[in-house]
Coordinates of C-alpha atoms and ligand atoms in Angstrom, one line a residue:
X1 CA -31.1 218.5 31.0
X2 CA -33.2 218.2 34.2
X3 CA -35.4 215.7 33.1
X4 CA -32.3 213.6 31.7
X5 CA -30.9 213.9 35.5
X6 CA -34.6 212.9 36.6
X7 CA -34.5 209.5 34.8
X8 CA -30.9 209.0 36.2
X9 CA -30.9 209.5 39.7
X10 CA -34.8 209.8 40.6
X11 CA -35.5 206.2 40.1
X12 CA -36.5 206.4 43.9
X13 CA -40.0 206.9 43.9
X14 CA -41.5 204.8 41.2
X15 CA -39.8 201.8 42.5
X16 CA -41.1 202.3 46.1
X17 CA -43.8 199.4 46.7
X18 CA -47.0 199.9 46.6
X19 CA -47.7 199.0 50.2
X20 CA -45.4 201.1 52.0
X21 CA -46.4 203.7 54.4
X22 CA -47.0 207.2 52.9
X23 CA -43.5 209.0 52.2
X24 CA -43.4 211.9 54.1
X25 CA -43.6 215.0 52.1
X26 CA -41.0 215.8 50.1
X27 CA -38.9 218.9 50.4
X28 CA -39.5 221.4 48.1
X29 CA -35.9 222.9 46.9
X30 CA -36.5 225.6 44.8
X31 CA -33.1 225.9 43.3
X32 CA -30.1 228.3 43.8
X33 CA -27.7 229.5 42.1
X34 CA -24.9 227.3 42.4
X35 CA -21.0 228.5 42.3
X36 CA -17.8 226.8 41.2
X37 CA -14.3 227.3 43.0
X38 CA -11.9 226.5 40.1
X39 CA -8.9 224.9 41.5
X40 CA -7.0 224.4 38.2
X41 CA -4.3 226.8 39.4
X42 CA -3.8 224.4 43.1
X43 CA -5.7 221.2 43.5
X44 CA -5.5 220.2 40.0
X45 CA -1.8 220.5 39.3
X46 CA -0.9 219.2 42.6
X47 CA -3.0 216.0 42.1
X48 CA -2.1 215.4 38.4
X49 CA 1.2 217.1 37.4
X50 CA 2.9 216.7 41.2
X51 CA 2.3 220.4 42.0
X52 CA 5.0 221.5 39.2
X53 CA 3.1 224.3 37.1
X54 CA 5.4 227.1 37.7
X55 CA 4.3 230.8 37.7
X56 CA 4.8 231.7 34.0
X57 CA 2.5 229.2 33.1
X58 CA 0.5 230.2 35.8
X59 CA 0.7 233.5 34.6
X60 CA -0.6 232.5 30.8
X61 CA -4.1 232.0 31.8
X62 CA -4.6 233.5 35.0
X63 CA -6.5 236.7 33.6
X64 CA -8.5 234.3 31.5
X65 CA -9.4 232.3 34.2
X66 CA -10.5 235.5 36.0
X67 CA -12.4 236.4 33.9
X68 CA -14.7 233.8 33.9
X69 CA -16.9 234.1 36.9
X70 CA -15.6 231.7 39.2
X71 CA -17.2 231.9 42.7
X72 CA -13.7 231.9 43.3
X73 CA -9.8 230.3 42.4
X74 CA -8.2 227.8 44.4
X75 CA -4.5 229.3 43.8
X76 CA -2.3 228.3 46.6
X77 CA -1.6 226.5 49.6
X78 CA -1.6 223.0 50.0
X79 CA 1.8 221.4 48.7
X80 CA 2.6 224.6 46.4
X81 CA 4.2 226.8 49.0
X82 CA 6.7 223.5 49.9
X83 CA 7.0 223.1 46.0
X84 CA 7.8 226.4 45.0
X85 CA 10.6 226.8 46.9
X86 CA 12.0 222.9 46.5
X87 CA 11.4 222.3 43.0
X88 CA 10.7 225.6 41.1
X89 CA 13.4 228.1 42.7
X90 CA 10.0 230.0 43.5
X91 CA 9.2 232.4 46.6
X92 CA 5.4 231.5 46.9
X93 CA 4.6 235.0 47.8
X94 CA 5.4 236.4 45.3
X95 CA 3.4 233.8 43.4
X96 CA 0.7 234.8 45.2
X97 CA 1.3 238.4 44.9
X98 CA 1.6 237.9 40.9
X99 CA -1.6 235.9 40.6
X100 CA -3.7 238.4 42.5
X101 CA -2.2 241.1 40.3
X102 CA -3.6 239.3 37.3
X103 CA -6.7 238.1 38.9
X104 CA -8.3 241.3 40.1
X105 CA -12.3 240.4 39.5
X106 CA -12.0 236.8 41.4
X107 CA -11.6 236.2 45.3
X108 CA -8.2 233.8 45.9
X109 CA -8.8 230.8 47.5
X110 CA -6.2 228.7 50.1
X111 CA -5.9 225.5 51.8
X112 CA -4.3 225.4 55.2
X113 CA -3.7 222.2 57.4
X114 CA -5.1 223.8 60.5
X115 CA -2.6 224.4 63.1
X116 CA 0.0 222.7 61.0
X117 CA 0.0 225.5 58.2
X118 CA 1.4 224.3 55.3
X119 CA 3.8 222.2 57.2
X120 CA 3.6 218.8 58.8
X121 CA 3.6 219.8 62.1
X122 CA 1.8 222.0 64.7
X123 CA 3.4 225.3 64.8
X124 CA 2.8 228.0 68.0
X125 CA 0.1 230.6 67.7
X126 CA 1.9 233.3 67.0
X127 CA 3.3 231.7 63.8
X128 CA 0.0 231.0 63.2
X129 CA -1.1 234.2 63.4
X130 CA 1.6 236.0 61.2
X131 CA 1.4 233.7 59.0
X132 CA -2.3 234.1 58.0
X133 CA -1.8 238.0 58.6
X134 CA 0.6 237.3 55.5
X135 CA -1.5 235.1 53.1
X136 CA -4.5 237.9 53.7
X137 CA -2.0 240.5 53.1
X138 CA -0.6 239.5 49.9
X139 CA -4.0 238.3 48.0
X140 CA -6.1 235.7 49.9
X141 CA -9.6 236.4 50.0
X142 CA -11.0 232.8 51.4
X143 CA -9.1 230.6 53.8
X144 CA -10.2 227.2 53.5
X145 CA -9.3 225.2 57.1
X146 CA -8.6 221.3 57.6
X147 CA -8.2 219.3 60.5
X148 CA -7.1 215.9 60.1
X149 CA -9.0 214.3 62.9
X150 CA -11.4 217.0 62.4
X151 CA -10.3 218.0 66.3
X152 CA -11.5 221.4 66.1
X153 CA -9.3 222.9 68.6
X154 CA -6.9 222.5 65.8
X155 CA -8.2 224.7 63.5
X156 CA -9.7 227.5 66.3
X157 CA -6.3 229.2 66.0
X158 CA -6.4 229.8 62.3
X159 CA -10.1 230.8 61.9
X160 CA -9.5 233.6 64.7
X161 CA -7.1 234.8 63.1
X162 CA -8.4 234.7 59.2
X163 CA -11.7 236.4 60.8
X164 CA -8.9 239.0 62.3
X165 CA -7.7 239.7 59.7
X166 CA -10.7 240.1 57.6
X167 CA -10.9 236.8 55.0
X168 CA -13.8 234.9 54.9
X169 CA -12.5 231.2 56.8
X170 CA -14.2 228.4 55.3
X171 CA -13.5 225.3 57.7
X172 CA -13.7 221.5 55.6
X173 CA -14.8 218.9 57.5
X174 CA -13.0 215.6 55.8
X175 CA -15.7 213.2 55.2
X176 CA -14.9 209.3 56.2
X177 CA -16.9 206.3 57.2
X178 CA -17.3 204.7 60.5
X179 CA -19.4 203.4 63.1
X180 CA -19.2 206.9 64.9
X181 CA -19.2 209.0 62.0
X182 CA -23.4 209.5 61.6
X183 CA -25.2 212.1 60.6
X184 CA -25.3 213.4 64.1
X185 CA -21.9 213.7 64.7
X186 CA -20.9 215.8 61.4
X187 CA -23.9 217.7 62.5
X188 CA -22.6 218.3 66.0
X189 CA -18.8 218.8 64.5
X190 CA -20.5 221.5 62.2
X191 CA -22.3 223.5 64.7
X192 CA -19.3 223.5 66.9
X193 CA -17.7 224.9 64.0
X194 CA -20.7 227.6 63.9
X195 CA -19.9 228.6 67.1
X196 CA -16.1 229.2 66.5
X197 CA -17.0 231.5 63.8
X198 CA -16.9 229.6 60.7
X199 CA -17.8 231.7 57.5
X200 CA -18.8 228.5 55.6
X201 CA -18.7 224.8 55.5
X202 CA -17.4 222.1 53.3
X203 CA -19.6 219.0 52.6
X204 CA -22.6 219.0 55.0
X205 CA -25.8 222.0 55.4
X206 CA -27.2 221.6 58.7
X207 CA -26.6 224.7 60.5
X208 CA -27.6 227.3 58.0
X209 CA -24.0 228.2 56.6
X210 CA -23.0 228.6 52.8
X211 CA -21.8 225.0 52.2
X212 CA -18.9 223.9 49.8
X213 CA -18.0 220.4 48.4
X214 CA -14.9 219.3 47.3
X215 CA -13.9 216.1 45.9
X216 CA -11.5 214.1 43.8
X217 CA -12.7 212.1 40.5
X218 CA -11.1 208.8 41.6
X219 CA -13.8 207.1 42.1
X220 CA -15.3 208.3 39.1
X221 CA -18.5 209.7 41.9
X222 CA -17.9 213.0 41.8
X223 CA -19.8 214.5 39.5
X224 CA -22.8 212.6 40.5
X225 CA -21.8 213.6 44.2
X226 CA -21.7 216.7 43.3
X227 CA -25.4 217.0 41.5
X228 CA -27.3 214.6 44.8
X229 CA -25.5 217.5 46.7
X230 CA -27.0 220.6 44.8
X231 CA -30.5 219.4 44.9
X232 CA -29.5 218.7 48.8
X233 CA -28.3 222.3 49.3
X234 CA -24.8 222.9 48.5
X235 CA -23.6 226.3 47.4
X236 CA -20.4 225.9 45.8
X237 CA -18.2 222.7 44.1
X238 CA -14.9 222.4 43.2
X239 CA -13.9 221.8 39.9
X240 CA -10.9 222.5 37.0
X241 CA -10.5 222.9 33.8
X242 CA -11.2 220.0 31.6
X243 CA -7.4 219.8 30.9
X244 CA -6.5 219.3 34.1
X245 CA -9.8 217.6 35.5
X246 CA -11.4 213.6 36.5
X247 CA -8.8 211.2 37.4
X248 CA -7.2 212.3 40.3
X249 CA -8.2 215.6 39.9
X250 CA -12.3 217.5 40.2
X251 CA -14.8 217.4 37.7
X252 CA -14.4 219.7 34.9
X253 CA -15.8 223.0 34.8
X254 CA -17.4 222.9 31.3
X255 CA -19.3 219.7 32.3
X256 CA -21.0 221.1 35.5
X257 CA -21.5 224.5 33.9
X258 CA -23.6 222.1 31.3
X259 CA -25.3 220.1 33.7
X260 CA -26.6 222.8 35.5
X261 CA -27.7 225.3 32.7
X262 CA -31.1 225.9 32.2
X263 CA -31.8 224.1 35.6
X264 CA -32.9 226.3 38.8
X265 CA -29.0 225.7 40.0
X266 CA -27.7 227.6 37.4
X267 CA -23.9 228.6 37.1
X268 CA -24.7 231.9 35.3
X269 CA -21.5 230.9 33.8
X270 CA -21.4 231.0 29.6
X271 CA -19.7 227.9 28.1
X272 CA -17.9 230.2 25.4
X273 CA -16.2 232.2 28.2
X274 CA -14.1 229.3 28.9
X275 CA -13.1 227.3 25.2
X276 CA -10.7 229.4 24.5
X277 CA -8.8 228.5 27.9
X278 CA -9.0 225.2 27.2
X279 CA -6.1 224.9 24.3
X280 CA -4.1 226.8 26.4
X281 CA -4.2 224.6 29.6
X282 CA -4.1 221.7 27.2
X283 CA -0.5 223.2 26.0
X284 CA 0.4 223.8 30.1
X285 CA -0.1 220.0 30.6
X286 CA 2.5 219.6 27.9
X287 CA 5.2 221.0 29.7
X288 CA 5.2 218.7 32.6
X289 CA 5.1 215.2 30.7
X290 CA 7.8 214.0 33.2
X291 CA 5.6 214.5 35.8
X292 CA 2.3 213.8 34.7
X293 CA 0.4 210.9 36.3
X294 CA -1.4 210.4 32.9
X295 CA -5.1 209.8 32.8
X296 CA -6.0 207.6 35.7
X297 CA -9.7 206.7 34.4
X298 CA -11.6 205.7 38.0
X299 CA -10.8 203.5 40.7
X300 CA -13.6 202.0 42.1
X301 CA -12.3 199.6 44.0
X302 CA -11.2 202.4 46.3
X303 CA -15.4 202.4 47.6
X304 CA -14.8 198.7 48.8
X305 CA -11.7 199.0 50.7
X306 CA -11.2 202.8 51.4
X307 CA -7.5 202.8 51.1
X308 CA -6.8 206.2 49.3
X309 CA -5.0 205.6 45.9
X310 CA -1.9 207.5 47.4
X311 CA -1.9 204.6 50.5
X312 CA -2.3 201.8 48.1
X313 CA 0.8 202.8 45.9
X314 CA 2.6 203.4 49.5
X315 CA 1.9 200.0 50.0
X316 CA 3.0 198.6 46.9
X317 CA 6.2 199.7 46.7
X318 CA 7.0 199.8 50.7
X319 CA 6.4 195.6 50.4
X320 CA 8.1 195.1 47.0
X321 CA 11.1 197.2 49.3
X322 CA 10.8 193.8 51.5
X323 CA 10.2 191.5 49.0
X324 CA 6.8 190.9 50.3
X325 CA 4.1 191.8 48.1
X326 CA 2.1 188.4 48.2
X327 CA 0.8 189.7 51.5
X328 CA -0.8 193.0 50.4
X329 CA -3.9 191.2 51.4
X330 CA -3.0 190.8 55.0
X331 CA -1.5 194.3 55.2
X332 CA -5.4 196.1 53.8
X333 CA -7.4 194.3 55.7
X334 CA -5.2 195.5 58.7
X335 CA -5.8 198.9 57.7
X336 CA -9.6 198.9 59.2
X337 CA -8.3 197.4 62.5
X338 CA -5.5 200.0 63.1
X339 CA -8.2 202.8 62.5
X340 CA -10.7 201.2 65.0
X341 CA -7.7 200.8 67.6
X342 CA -6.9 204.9 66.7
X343 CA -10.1 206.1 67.1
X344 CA -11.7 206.4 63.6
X345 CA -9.1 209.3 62.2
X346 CA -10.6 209.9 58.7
X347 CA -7.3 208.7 56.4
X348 CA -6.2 212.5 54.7
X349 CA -2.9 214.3 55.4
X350 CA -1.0 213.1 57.9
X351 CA -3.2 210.6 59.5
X352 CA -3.3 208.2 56.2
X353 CA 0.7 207.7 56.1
X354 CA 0.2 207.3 60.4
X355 CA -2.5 204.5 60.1
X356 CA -1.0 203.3 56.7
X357 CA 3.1 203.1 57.9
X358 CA 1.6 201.1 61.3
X359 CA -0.7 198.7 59.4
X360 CA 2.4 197.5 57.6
X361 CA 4.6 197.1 60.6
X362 CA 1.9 195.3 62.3
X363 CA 1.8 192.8 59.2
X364 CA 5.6 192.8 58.8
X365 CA 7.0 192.9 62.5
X366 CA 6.0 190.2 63.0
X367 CA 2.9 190.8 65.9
X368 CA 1.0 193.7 65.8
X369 CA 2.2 196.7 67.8
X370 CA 5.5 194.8 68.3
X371 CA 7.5 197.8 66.3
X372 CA 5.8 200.9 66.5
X373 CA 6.3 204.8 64.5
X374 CA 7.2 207.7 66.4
X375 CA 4.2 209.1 64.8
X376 CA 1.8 206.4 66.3
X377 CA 3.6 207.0 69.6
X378 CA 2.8 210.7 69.4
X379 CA -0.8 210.1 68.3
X380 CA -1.3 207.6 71.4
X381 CA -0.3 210.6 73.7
X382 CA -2.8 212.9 72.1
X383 CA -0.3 215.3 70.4
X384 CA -2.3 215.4 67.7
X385 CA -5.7 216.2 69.2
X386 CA -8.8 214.4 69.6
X387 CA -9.6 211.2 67.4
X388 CA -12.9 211.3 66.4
X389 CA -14.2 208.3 68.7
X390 CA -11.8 206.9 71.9
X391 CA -8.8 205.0 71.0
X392 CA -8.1 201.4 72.4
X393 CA -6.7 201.4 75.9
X394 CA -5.3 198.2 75.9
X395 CA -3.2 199.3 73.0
X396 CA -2.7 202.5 74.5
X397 CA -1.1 201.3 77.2
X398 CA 1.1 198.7 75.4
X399 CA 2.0 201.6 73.1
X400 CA 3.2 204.5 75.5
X401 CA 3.5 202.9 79.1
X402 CA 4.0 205.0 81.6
X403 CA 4.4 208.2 78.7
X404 CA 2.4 211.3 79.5
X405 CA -0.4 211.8 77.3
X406 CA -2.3 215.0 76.9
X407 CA -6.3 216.2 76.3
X408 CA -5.7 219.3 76.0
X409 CA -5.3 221.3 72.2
X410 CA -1.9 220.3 71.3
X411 CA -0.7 223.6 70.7
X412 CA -1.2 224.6 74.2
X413 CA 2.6 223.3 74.8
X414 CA 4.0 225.2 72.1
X415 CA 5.9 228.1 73.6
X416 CA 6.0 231.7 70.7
X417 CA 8.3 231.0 68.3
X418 CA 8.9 233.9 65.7
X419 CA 11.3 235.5 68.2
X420 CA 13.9 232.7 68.1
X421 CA 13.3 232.3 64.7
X422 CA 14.4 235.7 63.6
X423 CA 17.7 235.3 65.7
X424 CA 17.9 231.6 63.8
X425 CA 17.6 233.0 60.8
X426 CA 19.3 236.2 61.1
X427 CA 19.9 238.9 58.3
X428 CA 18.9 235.9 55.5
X429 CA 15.3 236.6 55.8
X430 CA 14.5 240.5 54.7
X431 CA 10.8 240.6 55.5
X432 CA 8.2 238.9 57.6
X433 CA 7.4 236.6 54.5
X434 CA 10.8 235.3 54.1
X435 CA 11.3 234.7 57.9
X436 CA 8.1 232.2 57.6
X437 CA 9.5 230.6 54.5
X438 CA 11.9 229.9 57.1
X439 CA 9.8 228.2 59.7
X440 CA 7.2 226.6 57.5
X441 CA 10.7 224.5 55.7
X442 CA 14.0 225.6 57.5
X443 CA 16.3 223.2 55.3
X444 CA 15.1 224.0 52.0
X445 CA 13.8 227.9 52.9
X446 CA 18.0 228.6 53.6
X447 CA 19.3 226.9 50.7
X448 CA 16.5 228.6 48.9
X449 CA 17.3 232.3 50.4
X450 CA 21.0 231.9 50.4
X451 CA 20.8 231.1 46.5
X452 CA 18.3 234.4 45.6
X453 CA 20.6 236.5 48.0
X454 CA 24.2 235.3 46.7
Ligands
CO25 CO1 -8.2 217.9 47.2

């Protein structure tokens, strides 16, 4: 199998011309064992089945899935917590109490949005605080921490307190191209990360910490991501169960336990432990044909213009809205221009629908800027932290006047919170949890709680 990889990616060297200076000597990686998160349970259904599975499927394979010797399960966070109350009638606690029951042997694994939780705002620190004091409490092992403009005084409050209360906090960096985004700079953003006490990293090895990638298939890269990035280092990938894997999801499990057998990166994982999970995922998938995006195949456009598959079918249906689809053109190649006047944000969760919603205005209104979101408005005063490079003062300035704007963390201004949400809430919520059910989704948490209690 090595030697197959050799031929396909090592082409390097024997095309090198003769003439050139002497290559510096190579690196000699000895190999490590390599570990898989398995993100079938989260990542997978949210991308592929619009976060639907419910907990008695869940609950069908779980044990089998633990027993596989996962470096550990992605099993909640993200959009599940939002999902399981909106769509399934499901208190995602006791999800994730019922999932650690059955998953004894493997650590839990969640994604949190930095100071924005699993919400789509910044929340104060004390809701912070409880509310990762809660996810270690009822099963999580690792806390994996995002950032959309990778601002790290967004995610400082959530690493202190995972490290508090004693789960290992994994902080992703979220990879994007742009003239300031060089080596150096995820180099520097990593070892700042260091020094806030980061367990791990996801993506880049630079400053000695366990290093994690995760990726989606659409491009139909990953895998091959994933391999350059073993022989460069990397610890751990995420993948899922070939049922629910490529496309829009990670690389399958079975194919990167295959790749890497017999090579010094090594899963240690046996094949045969995981075939007879496959029918049963397979049967899963069945259940949520309604929802199911279907099989994708690869996108590789998506390499040329970088507008994520979720912004382009935003697009699409936001200018068929206006009867305007002949100028999809106009509105991508505005994309690059409102980034550069932002600052470089990389375009994930919520930055993509700020950049994408303004790009369209800009194309539609008529003159760029001339209508702009509340959202933009709020980014131009800094109340979402730090863009990764400065952001256009001309713009600025035509954008918020005479508005404050702030350099301080954001979350400086938010005053403690759980006190006046317990009196808001009142005798609805019974228990810590349900209070931040509460403040995570106030609408849907008390229709949610009024139906369980009535
Ligand atoms: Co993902």
């Amino acid at each position: 199998m090595a030697g197959f990889f050799k031929s396909l990616f090592g082409g390097g060297e024997s095309a090198a011309p003769a003439a050139a200076p002497a290559p510096a000597p190579k690196q000699v990686n000895k190999g490590h064992k390599v570990g898989i998160t398995d993100t079938t349970l989260r990542d997978a259904h949210q991308s592929l089945l619009a976060t639907r599975m419910s907990i008695d499927d869940i609950l069908t394979v779980a044990s089998d899935l633990d027993k596989v010797g996962f470096h550990s399960m992605e099993v909640w966070g993200g959009a599940t917590f939002d999902s399981c109350m909106r769509f399934l009638n499901e208190n995602p606690w006791e999800r994730l109490r019922k999932i650690r029951e059955a998953c004894p042997n493997t650590k839990l694994q969640m994604l949190l949005r930095g100071q924005n939780l699993l919400g789509y705002r910044h929340y104060s620190d004390d809701v912070v605080d409880l509310f990762v004091k809660k996810c270690v409490e009822n099963g999580i092992d690792i806390i994996r921490i995002f950032d959309a403009l990778n601002d790290v005084r967004n995610v400082e409050s959530a690493v202190r307190a995972t490290k508090k209360y004693g789960a290992h906090a994994q902080v992703a960096v979220s990879y994007t191209n742009s003239p300031v985004h060089n080596t150096e700079h995820f180099v520097g953003l990593a070892k700042k990360l260091k020094a806030m006490g980061a367990d791990s990293i996801c993506i880049k090895d630079e400053v000695g910490l366990m290093v994690q990638m995760h990726t989606h298939y659409t491009t139909g890269l990953a895998s091959m991501i994933y391999l350059k990035a073993i022989e460069g280092g990397c610890d751990v990938v995420d993948c899922a169960m070939s049922p629910l894997a490529m496309g829009t999801s990670q690389p399958a499990d079975e194919v990167m336990v295959a790749a890497l057998q017999g090579t010094p990166y090594d899963t240690g994982i046996k094949l045969e432990s995981m075939q007879p999970i496959v029918p049963k995922i397979k049967e899963i998938r069945s259940h949520y044909k309604e929802f199911d995006i279907a099989n994708p195949g690869v996108d590789p456009s998506v390499l040329s213009s970088q507008i994520p598959g979720g912004m382009m079918s935003n697009f699409l249906s936001q200018l068929k809205a206006a009867n305007a689809l002949d100028r999809i053109d106009e509105v991508l190649a505005e994309v690059p221009r409102v980034r550069k006047d932002m600052g470089y944000p990389p375009l994930v969760t919520p930055s993509s629908q700020i950049v994408g919603s303004q790009a369209l205005m800009n194309i539609l209104a008529g003159g760029r800027y001339k209508m702009v979101t509340n959202e933009v408005k709020a980014y131009f005063q800094g109340q979402y932290g730090q863009p990764p490079a400065p952001m256009d003062e001309e713009i600025k300035k035509q954008i918020i006047g005479n508005l404050p704007s702030i350099t301080h963390r954001p979350a400086d201004d938010l005053a403690p919170y759980l006190d006046e949400a317990r009196k808001e809430i009142g005798d609805l919520a019974k228990n810590d949890e349900e209070l931040l059910l509460y403040v995570m989704f106030p609408q849907v948490a008390k229709e949610f709680l009024a139906k369980k209690n009535a």
